[in-house]
PDB file of C-alpha atoms in Angstrom:
ATOM      1  CA  MET A   3     -39.315 -23.532 -29.445  1.00  0.00           C
ATOM      2  CA  SER A   4     -40.102 -26.607 -31.560  1.00  0.00           C
ATOM      3  CA  GLY A   5     -37.418 -28.842 -33.020  1.00  0.00           C
ATOM      4  CA  ALA A   6     -38.226 -27.606 -36.515  1.00  0.00           C
ATOM      5  CA  GLU A   7     -37.937 -23.960 -35.450  1.00  0.00           C
ATOM      6  CA  LEU A   8     -34.630 -24.634 -33.745  1.00  0.00           C
ATOM      7  CA  ARG A   9     -33.265 -26.368 -36.854  1.00  0.00           C
ATOM      8  CA  VAL A  10     -34.188 -23.349 -38.953  1.00  0.00           C
ATOM      9  CA  GLN A  11     -32.494 -21.046 -36.450  1.00  0.00           C
ATOM     10  CA  LEU A  12     -29.309 -23.113 -36.360  1.00  0.00           C
ATOM     11  CA  GLU A  13     -29.127 -23.226 -40.162  1.00  0.00           C
ATOM     12  CA  SER A  14     -28.683 -19.451 -40.154  1.00  0.00           C
ATOM     13  CA  LEU A  15     -25.657 -19.520 -37.816  1.00  0.00           C
ATOM     14  CA  ALA A  16     -22.131 -19.262 -39.168  1.00  0.00           C
ATOM     15  CA  THR A  17     -20.895 -21.515 -36.368  1.00  0.00           C
ATOM     16  CA  GLU A  18     -23.231 -24.301 -37.557  1.00  0.00           C
ATOM     17  CA  ALA A  19     -22.464 -24.052 -41.275  1.00  0.00           C
ATOM     18  CA  ALA A  20     -20.928 -26.987 -43.144  1.00  0.00           C
ATOM     19  CA  ARG A  21     -18.152 -26.191 -45.608  1.00  0.00           C
ATOM     20  CA  PRO A  22     -18.828 -27.894 -48.962  1.00  0.00           C
ATOM     21  CA  ASP A  23     -15.107 -27.910 -49.760  1.00  0.00           C
ATOM     22  CA  LEU A  24     -14.538 -30.249 -46.796  1.00  0.00           C
ATOM     23  CA  ALA A  25     -17.081 -32.880 -47.805  1.00  0.00           C
ATOM     24  CA  GLU A  26     -14.214 -35.366 -48.346  1.00  0.00           C
ATOM     25  CA  LEU A  27     -12.368 -34.405 -45.127  1.00  0.00           C
ATOM     26  CA  ASP A  28     -12.259 -37.958 -43.767  1.00  0.00           C
ATOM     27  CA  ARG A  29     -10.514 -39.160 -46.924  1.00  0.00           C
ATOM     28  CA  LEU A  30      -7.660 -36.648 -46.715  1.00  0.00           C
ATOM     29  CA  PRO A  31      -4.161 -37.460 -45.404  1.00  0.00           C
ATOM     30  CA  THR A  32      -3.658 -36.638 -41.724  1.00  0.00           C
ATOM     31  CA  GLU A  33      -1.092 -33.949 -42.443  1.00  0.00           C
ATOM     32  CA  ARG A  34      -3.460 -32.204 -44.841  1.00  0.00           C
ATOM     33  CA  ILE A  35      -6.228 -32.168 -42.221  1.00  0.00           C
ATOM     34  CA  ALA A  36      -3.762 -30.659 -39.746  1.00  0.00           C
ATOM     35  CA  GLU A  37      -2.827 -28.012 -42.328  1.00  0.00           C
ATOM     36  CA  LEU A  38      -6.486 -27.168 -42.887  1.00  0.00           C
ATOM     37  CA  MET A  39      -7.111 -26.815 -39.168  1.00  0.00           C
ATOM     38  CA  ASN A  40      -4.073 -24.596 -38.797  1.00  0.00           C
ATOM     39  CA  GLU A  41      -5.164 -22.444 -41.740  1.00  0.00           C
ATOM     40  CA  GLY A  42      -8.588 -22.015 -40.165  1.00  0.00           C
ATOM     41  CA  ASP A  43      -7.143 -21.178 -36.778  1.00  0.00           C
ATOM     42  CA  ALA A  44      -5.005 -18.449 -38.344  1.00  0.00           C
ATOM     43  CA  ALA A  45      -8.179 -16.497 -39.127  1.00  0.00           C
ATOM     44  CA  VAL A  46      -9.247 -16.299 -35.491  1.00  0.00           C
ATOM     45  CA  PRO A  47      -6.932 -13.462 -34.300  1.00  0.00           C
ATOM     46  CA  ALA A  48      -8.059 -11.305 -37.220  1.00  0.00           C
ATOM     47  CA  ALA A  49     -11.690 -11.870 -36.246  1.00  0.00           C
ATOM     48  CA  VAL A  50     -10.863 -10.858 -32.673  1.00  0.00           C
ATOM     49  CA  ARG A  51      -8.957  -7.796 -33.924  1.00  0.00           C
ATOM     50  CA  GLY A  52     -12.141  -6.450 -35.460  1.00  0.00           C
ATOM     51  CA  GLN A  53     -13.749  -6.376 -32.015  1.00  0.00           C
ATOM     52  CA  VAL A  54     -10.864  -4.727 -30.143  1.00  0.00           C
ATOM     53  CA  PRO A  55     -12.638  -1.363 -29.709  1.00  0.00           C
ATOM     54  CA  ARG A  56     -15.625  -3.126 -28.136  1.00  0.00           C
ATOM     55  CA  ILE A  57     -13.376  -5.283 -25.980  1.00  0.00           C
ATOM     56  CA  ALA A  58     -11.505  -2.197 -24.769  1.00  0.00           C
ATOM     57  CA  ALA A  59     -14.749  -0.427 -23.892  1.00  0.00           C
ATOM     58  CA  ALA A  60     -15.897  -3.483 -21.953  1.00  0.00           C
ATOM     59  CA  VAL A  61     -12.576  -3.658 -20.087  1.00  0.00           C
ATOM     60  CA  ASP A  62     -12.752  -0.022 -19.001  1.00  0.00           C
ATOM     61  CA  ALA A  63     -16.307  -0.525 -17.752  1.00  0.00           C
ATOM     62  CA  ILE A  64     -15.405  -3.741 -15.913  1.00  0.00           C
ATOM     63  CA  ALA A  65     -12.316  -2.185 -14.315  1.00  0.00           C
ATOM     64  CA  ALA A  66     -14.335   0.789 -13.079  1.00  0.00           C
ATOM     65  CA  ARG A  67     -16.849  -1.520 -11.373  1.00  0.00           C
ATOM     66  CA  MET A  68     -14.173  -3.779  -9.899  1.00  0.00           C
ATOM     67  CA  ALA A  69     -12.241  -0.792  -8.563  1.00  0.00           C
ATOM     68  CA  ARG A  70     -15.333  -0.031  -6.495  1.00  0.00           C
ATOM     69  CA  GLY A  71     -15.517  -3.594  -5.154  1.00  0.00           C
ATOM     70  CA  GLY A  72     -17.549  -5.298  -7.861  1.00  0.00           C
ATOM     71  CA  ARG A  73     -16.954  -8.809  -9.142  1.00  0.00           C
ATOM     72  CA  LEU A  74     -16.340 -10.253 -12.596  1.00  0.00           C
ATOM     73  CA  ILE A  75     -18.667 -13.200 -13.253  1.00  0.00           C
ATOM     74  CA  TYR A  76     -18.592 -15.376 -16.360  1.00  0.00           C
ATOM     75  CA  ALA A  77     -21.657 -17.424 -17.332  1.00  0.00           C
ATOM     76  CA  GLY A  78     -21.855 -20.013 -20.080  1.00  0.00           C
ATOM     77  CA  ALA A  79     -22.609 -23.612 -21.016  1.00  0.00           C
ATOM     78  CA  GLY A  80     -20.412 -26.388 -22.382  1.00  0.00           C
ATOM     79  CA  THR A  81     -17.109 -25.225 -23.836  1.00  0.00           C
ATOM     80  CA  ALA A  82     -17.985 -21.562 -23.244  1.00  0.00           C
ATOM     81  CA  GLY A  83     -18.745 -22.225 -19.590  1.00  0.00           C
ATOM     82  CA  ARG A  84     -15.544 -24.214 -19.117  1.00  0.00           C
ATOM     83  CA  LEU A  85     -13.496 -21.411 -20.652  1.00  0.00           C
ATOM     84  CA  GLY A  86     -15.048 -18.926 -18.235  1.00  0.00           C
ATOM     85  CA  VAL A  87     -14.292 -21.138 -15.245  1.00  0.00           C
ATOM     86  CA  LEU A  88     -10.737 -21.643 -16.517  1.00  0.00           C
ATOM     87  CA  ASP A  89     -10.128 -17.921 -16.890  1.00  0.00           C
ATOM     88  CA  ALA A  90     -11.591 -17.194 -13.458  1.00  0.00           C
ATOM     89  CA  SER A  91      -9.587 -19.952 -11.755  1.00  0.00           C
ATOM     90  CA  GLU A  92      -6.303 -18.580 -13.083  1.00  0.00           C
ATOM     91  CA  CYS A  93      -6.802 -15.051 -11.746  1.00  0.00           C
ATOM     92  CA  PRO A  94      -5.922 -15.706  -8.065  1.00  0.00           C
ATOM     93  CA  PRO A  95      -2.453 -17.216  -8.649  1.00  0.00           C
ATOM     94  CA  THR A  96      -1.610 -14.805 -11.481  1.00  0.00           C
ATOM     95  CA  PHE A  97      -3.029 -11.557 -10.131  1.00  0.00           C
ATOM     96  CA  GLY A  98      -3.644 -12.208  -6.437  1.00  0.00           C
ATOM     97  CA  THR A  99      -7.395 -11.683  -6.748  1.00  0.00           C
ATOM     98  CA  ALA A 100      -9.508 -12.374  -3.686  1.00  0.00           C
ATOM     99  CA  PRO A 101     -11.712 -15.492  -3.511  1.00  0.00           C
ATOM    100  CA  GLY A 102     -14.867 -14.862  -5.534  1.00  0.00           C
ATOM    101  CA  GLN A 103     -13.583 -11.644  -7.086  1.00  0.00           C
ATOM    102  CA  VAL A 104     -13.535 -13.400 -10.473  1.00  0.00           C
ATOM    103  CA  THR A 105     -15.985 -16.302 -10.786  1.00  0.00           C
ATOM    104  CA  GLY A 106     -17.108 -18.657 -13.518  1.00  0.00           C
ATOM    105  CA  LEU A 107     -20.602 -20.151 -13.689  1.00  0.00           C
ATOM    106  CA  ILE A 108     -21.246 -23.144 -15.921  1.00  0.00           C
ATOM    107  CA  ALA A 109     -24.659 -24.562 -16.756  1.00  0.00           C
ATOM    108  CA  GLY A 110     -25.080 -27.810 -14.867  1.00  0.00           C
ATOM    109  CA  GLY A 111     -22.688 -26.853 -12.079  1.00  0.00           C
ATOM    110  CA  PRO A 112     -19.167 -28.133 -11.321  1.00  0.00           C
ATOM    111  CA  GLU A 113     -19.945 -31.610 -12.669  1.00  0.00           C
ATOM    112  CA  ALA A 114     -20.316 -30.058 -16.136  1.00  0.00           C
ATOM    113  CA  LEU A 115     -16.620 -29.178 -16.109  1.00  0.00           C
ATOM    114  CA  VAL A 116     -15.667 -32.814 -16.671  1.00  0.00           C
ATOM    115  CA  THR A 117     -18.922 -34.367 -17.898  1.00  0.00           C
ATOM    116  CA  SER A 118     -21.073 -33.265 -20.801  1.00  0.00           C
ATOM    117  CA  ILE A 119     -24.425 -32.057 -19.452  1.00  0.00           C
ATOM    118  CA  GLU A 120     -25.653 -30.539 -22.675  1.00  0.00           C
ATOM    119  CA  GLY A 121     -29.298 -30.224 -21.619  1.00  0.00           C
ATOM    120  CA  ALA A 122     -28.280 -27.793 -18.895  1.00  0.00           C
ATOM    121  CA  GLU A 123     -27.676 -25.053 -21.465  1.00  0.00           C
ATOM    122  CA  ASP A 124     -31.436 -24.732 -22.029  1.00  0.00           C
ATOM    123  CA  ASP A 125     -32.176 -23.975 -18.364  1.00  0.00           C
ATOM    124  CA  ALA A 126     -32.688 -20.220 -18.184  1.00  0.00           C
ATOM    125  CA  ASP A 127     -34.100 -20.484 -14.666  1.00  0.00           C
ATOM    126  CA  ALA A 128     -30.850 -22.092 -13.481  1.00  0.00           C
ATOM    127  CA  ALA A 129     -28.861 -19.115 -14.765  1.00  0.00           C
ATOM    128  CA  ARG A 130     -30.958 -16.705 -12.754  1.00  0.00           C
ATOM    129  CA  ALA A 131     -30.762 -18.956  -9.671  1.00  0.00           C
ATOM    130  CA  ASP A 132     -26.979 -19.337  -9.988  1.00  0.00           C
ATOM    131  CA  LEU A 133     -26.492 -15.571 -10.078  1.00  0.00           C
ATOM    132  CA  ASP A 134     -28.860 -15.044  -7.159  1.00  0.00           C
ATOM    133  CA  ALA A 135     -26.925 -17.673  -5.178  1.00  0.00           C
ATOM    134  CA  LEU A 136     -23.807 -15.536  -5.635  1.00  0.00           C
ATOM    135  CA  GLY A 137     -25.666 -12.529  -4.221  1.00  0.00           C
ATOM    136  CA  LEU A 138     -25.543 -10.585  -7.487  1.00  0.00           C
ATOM    137  CA  THR A 139     -25.496  -6.808  -7.005  1.00  0.00           C
ATOM    138  CA  SER A 140     -25.620  -3.782  -9.273  1.00  0.00           C
ATOM    139  CA  GLY A 141     -21.899  -3.333  -8.685  1.00  0.00           C
ATOM    140  CA  ASP A 142     -20.982  -6.614 -10.389  1.00  0.00           C
ATOM    141  CA  CYS A 143     -20.057  -7.403 -13.997  1.00  0.00           C
ATOM    142  CA  VAL A 144     -21.568 -10.415 -15.773  1.00  0.00           C
ATOM    143  CA  VAL A 145     -20.063 -11.742 -19.003  1.00  0.00           C
ATOM    144  CA  GLY A 146     -22.278 -14.146 -20.911  1.00  0.00           C
ATOM    145  CA  VAL A 147     -20.295 -16.439 -23.221  1.00  0.00           C
ATOM    146  CA  SER A 148     -21.877 -18.456 -26.036  1.00  0.00           C
ATOM    147  CA  ALA A 149     -20.519 -19.458 -29.428  1.00  0.00           C
ATOM    148  CA  SER A 150     -23.965 -19.468 -31.004  1.00  0.00           C
ATOM    149  CA  GLY A 151     -25.025 -16.337 -29.141  1.00  0.00           C
ATOM    150  CA  ARG A 152     -28.404 -17.950 -28.447  1.00  0.00           C
ATOM    151  CA  THR A 153     -27.665 -20.331 -25.525  1.00  0.00           C
ATOM    152  CA  PRO A 154     -30.586 -19.833 -23.109  1.00  0.00           C
ATOM    153  CA  TYR A 155     -28.378 -20.131 -19.991  1.00  0.00           C
ATOM    154  CA  ALA A 156     -25.979 -17.379 -21.128  1.00  0.00           C
ATOM    155  CA  VAL A 157     -28.690 -15.100 -22.507  1.00  0.00           C
ATOM    156  CA  ALA A 158     -30.793 -15.434 -19.347  1.00  0.00           C
ATOM    157  CA  ALA A 159     -27.767 -14.692 -17.154  1.00  0.00           C
ATOM    158  CA  VAL A 160     -27.085 -11.451 -19.016  1.00  0.00           C
ATOM    159  CA  ARG A 161     -30.721 -10.370 -19.028  1.00  0.00           C
ATOM    160  CA  HIS A 162     -31.086 -11.100 -15.318  1.00  0.00           C
ATOM    161  CA  ALA A 163     -27.872  -9.249 -14.503  1.00  0.00           C
ATOM    162  CA  ARG A 164     -28.836  -6.221 -16.559  1.00  0.00           C
ATOM    163  CA  ALA A 165     -32.243  -6.066 -14.897  1.00  0.00           C
ATOM    164  CA  ALA A 166     -30.414  -6.013 -11.544  1.00  0.00           C
ATOM    165  CA  GLY A 167     -28.304  -3.059 -12.679  1.00  0.00           C
ATOM    166  CA  ALA A 168     -25.091  -5.030 -13.129  1.00  0.00           C
ATOM    167  CA  LEU A 169     -22.717  -4.332 -16.011  1.00  0.00           C
ATOM    168  CA  THR A 170     -23.207  -6.871 -18.811  1.00  0.00           C
ATOM    169  CA  VAL A 171     -20.988  -8.141 -21.636  1.00  0.00           C
ATOM    170  CA  GLY A 172     -22.017 -10.665 -24.276  1.00  0.00           C
ATOM    171  CA  VAL A 173     -19.323 -12.691 -26.085  1.00  0.00           C
ATOM    172  CA  ALA A 174     -20.637 -14.563 -29.137  1.00  0.00           C
ATOM    173  CA  CYS A 175     -19.320 -15.967 -32.424  1.00  0.00           C
ATOM    174  CA  ASN A 176     -22.268 -15.095 -34.672  1.00  0.00           C
ATOM    175  CA  PRO A 177     -23.494 -11.663 -35.798  1.00  0.00           C
ATOM    176  CA  GLY A 178     -26.808 -10.253 -34.634  1.00  0.00           C
ATOM    177  CA  SER A 179     -27.106 -12.671 -31.734  1.00  0.00           C
ATOM    178  CA  PRO A 180     -29.677 -12.552 -28.900  1.00  0.00           C
ATOM    179  CA  LEU A 181     -26.787 -12.526 -26.423  1.00  0.00           C
ATOM    180  CA  ALA A 182     -25.265  -9.425 -27.978  1.00  0.00           C
ATOM    181  CA  ALA A 183     -28.661  -7.737 -28.079  1.00  0.00           C
ATOM    182  CA  ALA A 184     -29.157  -8.458 -24.367  1.00  0.00           C
ATOM    183  CA  ALA A 185     -25.761  -7.088 -23.270  1.00  0.00           C
ATOM    184  CA  GLU A 186     -24.690  -3.518 -22.672  1.00  0.00           C
ATOM    185  CA  HIS A 187     -21.314  -4.377 -24.218  1.00  0.00           C
ATOM    186  CA  PRO A 188     -21.695  -6.813 -27.145  1.00  0.00           C
ATOM    187  CA  VAL A 189     -18.577  -8.542 -28.491  1.00  0.00           C
ATOM    188  CA  GLU A 190     -19.260 -10.647 -31.590  1.00  0.00           C
ATOM    189  CA  VAL A 191     -16.180 -12.412 -32.937  1.00  0.00           C
ATOM    190  CA  VAL A 192     -17.118 -14.322 -36.112  1.00  0.00           C
ATOM    191  CA  PRO A 193     -14.379 -16.811 -37.092  1.00  0.00           C
ATOM    192  CA  GLY A 194     -16.655 -18.671 -39.547  1.00  0.00           C
ATOM    193  CA  PRO A 195     -17.601 -22.334 -40.017  1.00  0.00           C
ATOM    194  CA  GLU A 196     -15.681 -25.042 -38.193  1.00  0.00           C
ATOM    195  CA  ILE A 197     -13.657 -27.742 -39.938  1.00  0.00           C
ATOM    196  CA  VAL A 198     -16.083 -30.210 -38.320  1.00  0.00           C
ATOM    197  CA  ALA A 199     -19.455 -28.527 -38.808  1.00  0.00           C
ATOM    198  CA  GLY A 200     -20.927 -27.209 -35.566  1.00  0.00           C
ATOM    199  CA  SER A 201     -17.987 -28.239 -33.349  1.00  0.00           C
ATOM    200  CA  THR A 202     -17.637 -24.875 -31.645  1.00  0.00           C
ATOM    201  CA  ARG A 203     -14.926 -26.042 -29.263  1.00  0.00           C
ATOM    202  CA  LEU A 204     -12.594 -25.384 -32.224  1.00  0.00           C
ATOM    203  CA  LYS A 205     -12.259 -21.913 -33.811  1.00  0.00           C
ATOM    204  CA  ALA A 206     -15.122 -20.463 -31.794  1.00  0.00           C
ATOM    205  CA  GLY A 207     -13.592 -21.841 -28.607  1.00  0.00           C
ATOM    206  CA  THR A 208     -10.230 -20.326 -29.498  1.00  0.00           C
ATOM    207  CA  ALA A 209     -11.874 -16.983 -30.237  1.00  0.00           C
ATOM    208  CA  GLN A 210     -13.699 -16.980 -26.910  1.00  0.00           C
ATOM    209  CA  LYS A 211     -10.504 -17.899 -25.044  1.00  0.00           C
ATOM    210  CA  LEU A 212      -8.670 -14.981 -26.670  1.00  0.00           C
ATOM    211  CA  VAL A 213     -11.437 -12.549 -25.739  1.00  0.00           C
ATOM    212  CA  LEU A 214     -11.623 -13.760 -22.132  1.00  0.00           C
ATOM    213  CA  ASN A 215      -7.824 -13.506 -21.881  1.00  0.00           C
ATOM    214  CA  MET A 216      -8.103  -9.871 -22.921  1.00  0.00           C
ATOM    215  CA  LEU A 217     -11.028  -9.032 -20.651  1.00  0.00           C
ATOM    216  CA  SER A 218      -9.414 -10.396 -17.495  1.00  0.00           C
ATOM    217  CA  THR A 219      -5.778  -9.544 -18.191  1.00  0.00           C
ATOM    218  CA  ILE A 220      -6.276  -5.940 -19.287  1.00  0.00           C
ATOM    219  CA  THR A 221      -8.755  -5.382 -16.459  1.00  0.00           C
ATOM    220  CA  MET A 222      -6.087  -6.534 -14.011  1.00  0.00           C
ATOM    221  CA  VAL A 223      -3.551  -4.199 -15.630  1.00  0.00           C
ATOM    222  CA  ARG A 224      -5.998  -1.314 -15.140  1.00  0.00           C
ATOM    223  CA  LEU A 225      -6.474  -2.350 -11.491  1.00  0.00           C
ATOM    224  CA  GLY A 226      -2.740  -2.140 -10.807  1.00  0.00           C
ATOM    225  CA  LYS A 227      -2.130  -5.873 -10.723  1.00  0.00           C
ATOM    226  CA  THR A 228       0.951  -5.445 -12.896  1.00  0.00           C
ATOM    227  CA  TYR A 229       3.964  -3.135 -12.898  1.00  0.00           C
ATOM    228  CA  GLY A 230       4.792  -2.643 -16.543  1.00  0.00           C
ATOM    229  CA  ASN A 231       4.405  -6.179 -17.830  1.00  0.00           C
ATOM    230  CA  LEU A 232       5.448  -7.838 -14.566  1.00  0.00           C
ATOM    231  CA  MET A 233       2.856  -9.770 -12.538  1.00  0.00           C
ATOM    232  CA  VAL A 234       3.658  -8.127  -9.230  1.00  0.00           C
ATOM    233  CA  ASP A 235       0.576  -9.560  -7.502  1.00  0.00           C
ATOM    234  CA  VAL A 236       1.620 -13.149  -8.232  1.00  0.00           C
ATOM    235  CA  ARG A 237       0.826 -15.453  -5.331  1.00  0.00           C
ATOM    236  CA  ALA A 238       4.005 -17.432  -4.595  1.00  0.00           C
ATOM    237  CA  THR A 239       2.518 -20.727  -3.403  1.00  0.00           C
ATOM    238  CA  ASN A 240       5.076 -23.196  -4.785  1.00  0.00           C
ATOM    239  CA  GLU A 241       8.773 -23.341  -5.642  1.00  0.00           C
ATOM    240  CA  LYS A 242       8.280 -22.243  -9.246  1.00  0.00           C
ATOM    241  CA  LEU A 243       6.201 -19.237  -8.222  1.00  0.00           C
ATOM    242  CA  ARG A 244       8.636 -18.319  -5.454  1.00  0.00           C
ATOM    243  CA  ALA A 245      11.430 -18.332  -8.031  1.00  0.00           C
ATOM    244  CA  ARG A 246       9.249 -16.226 -10.321  1.00  0.00           C
ATOM    245  CA  ALA A 247       8.569 -13.740  -7.516  1.00  0.00           C
ATOM    246  CA  HIS A 248      12.313 -13.410  -6.936  1.00  0.00           C
ATOM    247  CA  ARG A 249      12.918 -12.813 -10.641  1.00  0.00           C
ATOM    248  CA  ILE A 250      10.140 -10.205 -10.831  1.00  0.00           C
ATOM    249  CA  VAL A 251      11.611  -8.185  -7.953  1.00  0.00           C
ATOM    250  CA  ALA A 252      15.040  -8.427  -9.576  1.00  0.00           C
ATOM    251  CA  LEU A 253      13.695  -7.269 -12.937  1.00  0.00           C
ATOM    252  CA  ALA A 254      11.760  -4.389 -11.362  1.00  0.00           C
ATOM    253  CA  THR A 255      14.675  -3.125  -9.275  1.00  0.00           C
ATOM    254  CA  GLY A 256      17.905  -4.393 -10.804  1.00  0.00           C
ATOM    255  CA  ALA A 257      19.016  -5.418  -7.298  1.00  0.00           C
ATOM    256  CA  PRO A 258      21.370  -8.376  -6.646  1.00  0.00           C
ATOM    257  CA  ASP A 259      19.958 -11.718  -5.519  1.00  0.00           C
ATOM    258  CA  GLU A 260      20.909 -11.277  -1.854  1.00  0.00           C
ATOM    259  CA  GLU A 261      19.069  -7.969  -1.560  1.00  0.00           C
ATOM    260  CA  VAL A 262      16.027  -9.343  -3.388  1.00  0.00           C
ATOM    261  CA  ALA A 263      15.891 -12.419  -1.151  1.00  0.00           C
ATOM    262  CA  ALA A 264      16.132 -10.283   1.991  1.00  0.00           C
ATOM    263  CA  ALA A 265      13.315  -8.017   0.813  1.00  0.00           C
ATOM    264  CA  LEU A 266      11.064 -10.974   0.040  1.00  0.00           C
ATOM    265  CA  ARG A 267      11.755 -12.476   3.469  1.00  0.00           C
ATOM    266  CA  ALA A 268      10.837  -9.165   5.083  1.00  0.00           C
ATOM    267  CA  THR A 269       7.545  -8.964   3.179  1.00  0.00           C
ATOM    268  CA  GLY A 270       6.472 -12.572   3.564  1.00  0.00           C
ATOM    269  CA  GLY A 271       7.159 -13.296  -0.088  1.00  0.00           C
ATOM    270  CA  GLU A 272       4.919 -10.507  -1.431  1.00  0.00           C
ATOM    271  CA  VAL A 273       6.359  -8.886  -4.526  1.00  0.00           C
ATOM    272  CA  LYS A 274       4.920  -5.349  -4.446  1.00  0.00           C
ATOM    273  CA  PRO A 275       6.155  -4.426  -0.971  1.00  0.00           C
ATOM    274  CA  ALA A 276       9.460  -6.160  -1.695  1.00  0.00           C
ATOM    275  CA  VAL A 277       9.965  -3.903  -4.720  1.00  0.00           C
ATOM    276  CA  LEU A 278       9.262  -0.883  -2.516  1.00  0.00           C
ATOM    277  CA  VAL A 279      11.677  -2.099   0.158  1.00  0.00           C
ATOM    278  CA  VAL A 280      14.435  -2.355  -2.439  1.00  0.00           C
ATOM    279  CA  ALA A 281      13.631   0.560  -4.750  1.00  0.00           C
ATOM    280  CA  ALA A 282      12.439   3.102  -2.178  1.00  0.00           C
ATOM    281  CA  GLY A 283      14.638   2.033   0.726  1.00  0.00           C
ATOM    282  CA  VAL A 284      11.728   1.703   3.150  1.00  0.00           C
ATOM    283  CA  ASP A 285      10.889  -1.024   5.635  1.00  0.00           C
ATOM    284  CA  ALA A 286       8.152  -3.599   5.072  1.00  0.00           C
ATOM    285  CA  GLN A 287       5.603  -1.776   7.244  1.00  0.00           C
ATOM    286  CA  THR A 288       6.106   1.506   5.376  1.00  0.00           C
ATOM    287  CA  ALA A 289       5.871  -0.344   2.070  1.00  0.00           C
ATOM    288  CA  ALA A 290       2.516  -1.796   3.126  1.00  0.00           C
ATOM    289  CA  ARG A 291       1.218   1.655   4.089  1.00  0.00           C
ATOM    290  CA  LEU A 292       2.318   3.161   0.784  1.00  0.00           C
ATOM    291  CA  LEU A 293       0.534   0.424  -1.132  1.00  0.00           C
ATOM    292  CA  GLU A 294      -2.623   0.858   0.895  1.00  0.00           C
ATOM    293  CA  LYS A 295      -2.565   4.598   0.241  1.00  0.00           C
ATOM    294  CA  SER A 296      -2.115   4.024  -3.525  1.00  0.00           C
ATOM    295  CA  GLY A 297      -4.924   1.491  -3.758  1.00  0.00           C
ATOM    296  CA  GLY A 298      -2.423  -1.273  -4.496  1.00  0.00           C
ATOM    297  CA  HIS A 299      -0.865   0.464  -7.524  1.00  0.00           C
ATOM    298  CA  LEU A 300       2.889  -0.086  -7.238  1.00  0.00           C
ATOM    299  CA  ARG A 301       3.882   2.697  -9.612  1.00  0.00           C
ATOM    300  CA  ALA A 302       1.841   5.216  -7.614  1.00  0.00           C
ATOM    301  CA  ALA A 303       3.272   3.877  -4.359  1.00  0.00           C
ATOM    302  CA  LEU A 304       6.816   4.345  -5.682  1.00  0.00           C
ATOM    303  CA  GLY A 305       5.899   7.918  -6.594  1.00  0.00           C
ATOM    304  CA  GLY A 306       4.503   8.452  -3.104  1.00  0.00           C
ATOM    305  CA  ALA A 307       7.677   7.176  -1.522  1.00  0.00           C
ATOM    306  CA  ALA A 308       9.683   9.723  -3.487  1.00  0.00           C
ATOM    307  CA  ASP A 309       7.551  12.656  -2.342  1.00  0.00           C
TER     308      ASP A 309
END
């Protein structure tokens, strides 16, 4: 695509539009600029709300694949890629996911997380190579993330994944995007022009973060990674998380601190079996067997213990 063609394409994107009413932005008082940013940000949740049915459909499809052993893989460039890596990196400590079960790919590789490698977003071949390096299978789920919805890296990742039989989701911030057209599950959240024209790390970035939060969190709820709203698969790897694990067992069971502490010692600090030890009155080995039988779903394991 020539530079002139690309300029024409960008001019049609809501994320690239310049707001005429902000032509004097740099002359405004600081507090007024902050107010304007806050007012713009307030529109983002409403834009996401309009896509909730599509997000829910994507979650159910992702959860079904992951329940059979598939992976959740994000792919994007720049801010979108960093948000995917961020979301993926927070799944193991929060939900106890296995290494590689949720993965983020960013155009340009790990260096692009801290250094701008903007040219990498145009490398469609790299997207295909990055997915192949992960050993992509038809059981996996690939989520392409791009504010513009036209980023070659994200679009190529989704097209390659779909051709391989993998589940595909496209998260974009413009309507009628190539990314949405390429994905089985399109999610187009349109928050409108940025306060600084084209700076899609702002409202578009917030919108993408909200969508990725929903995709991963609700998927983990469906996979039994929570009990009610408690993160019972939390990985207690530091003092704060060990205290949190103790509090979660206490909230789930209503047991006194001494009983909770004893249960956590017996289960090596793991919350789910500790809840079973306290609530079902079983030993740690029985708790582990009940969880294995229930596929890791604590509520089902508690029901099994009562049978």
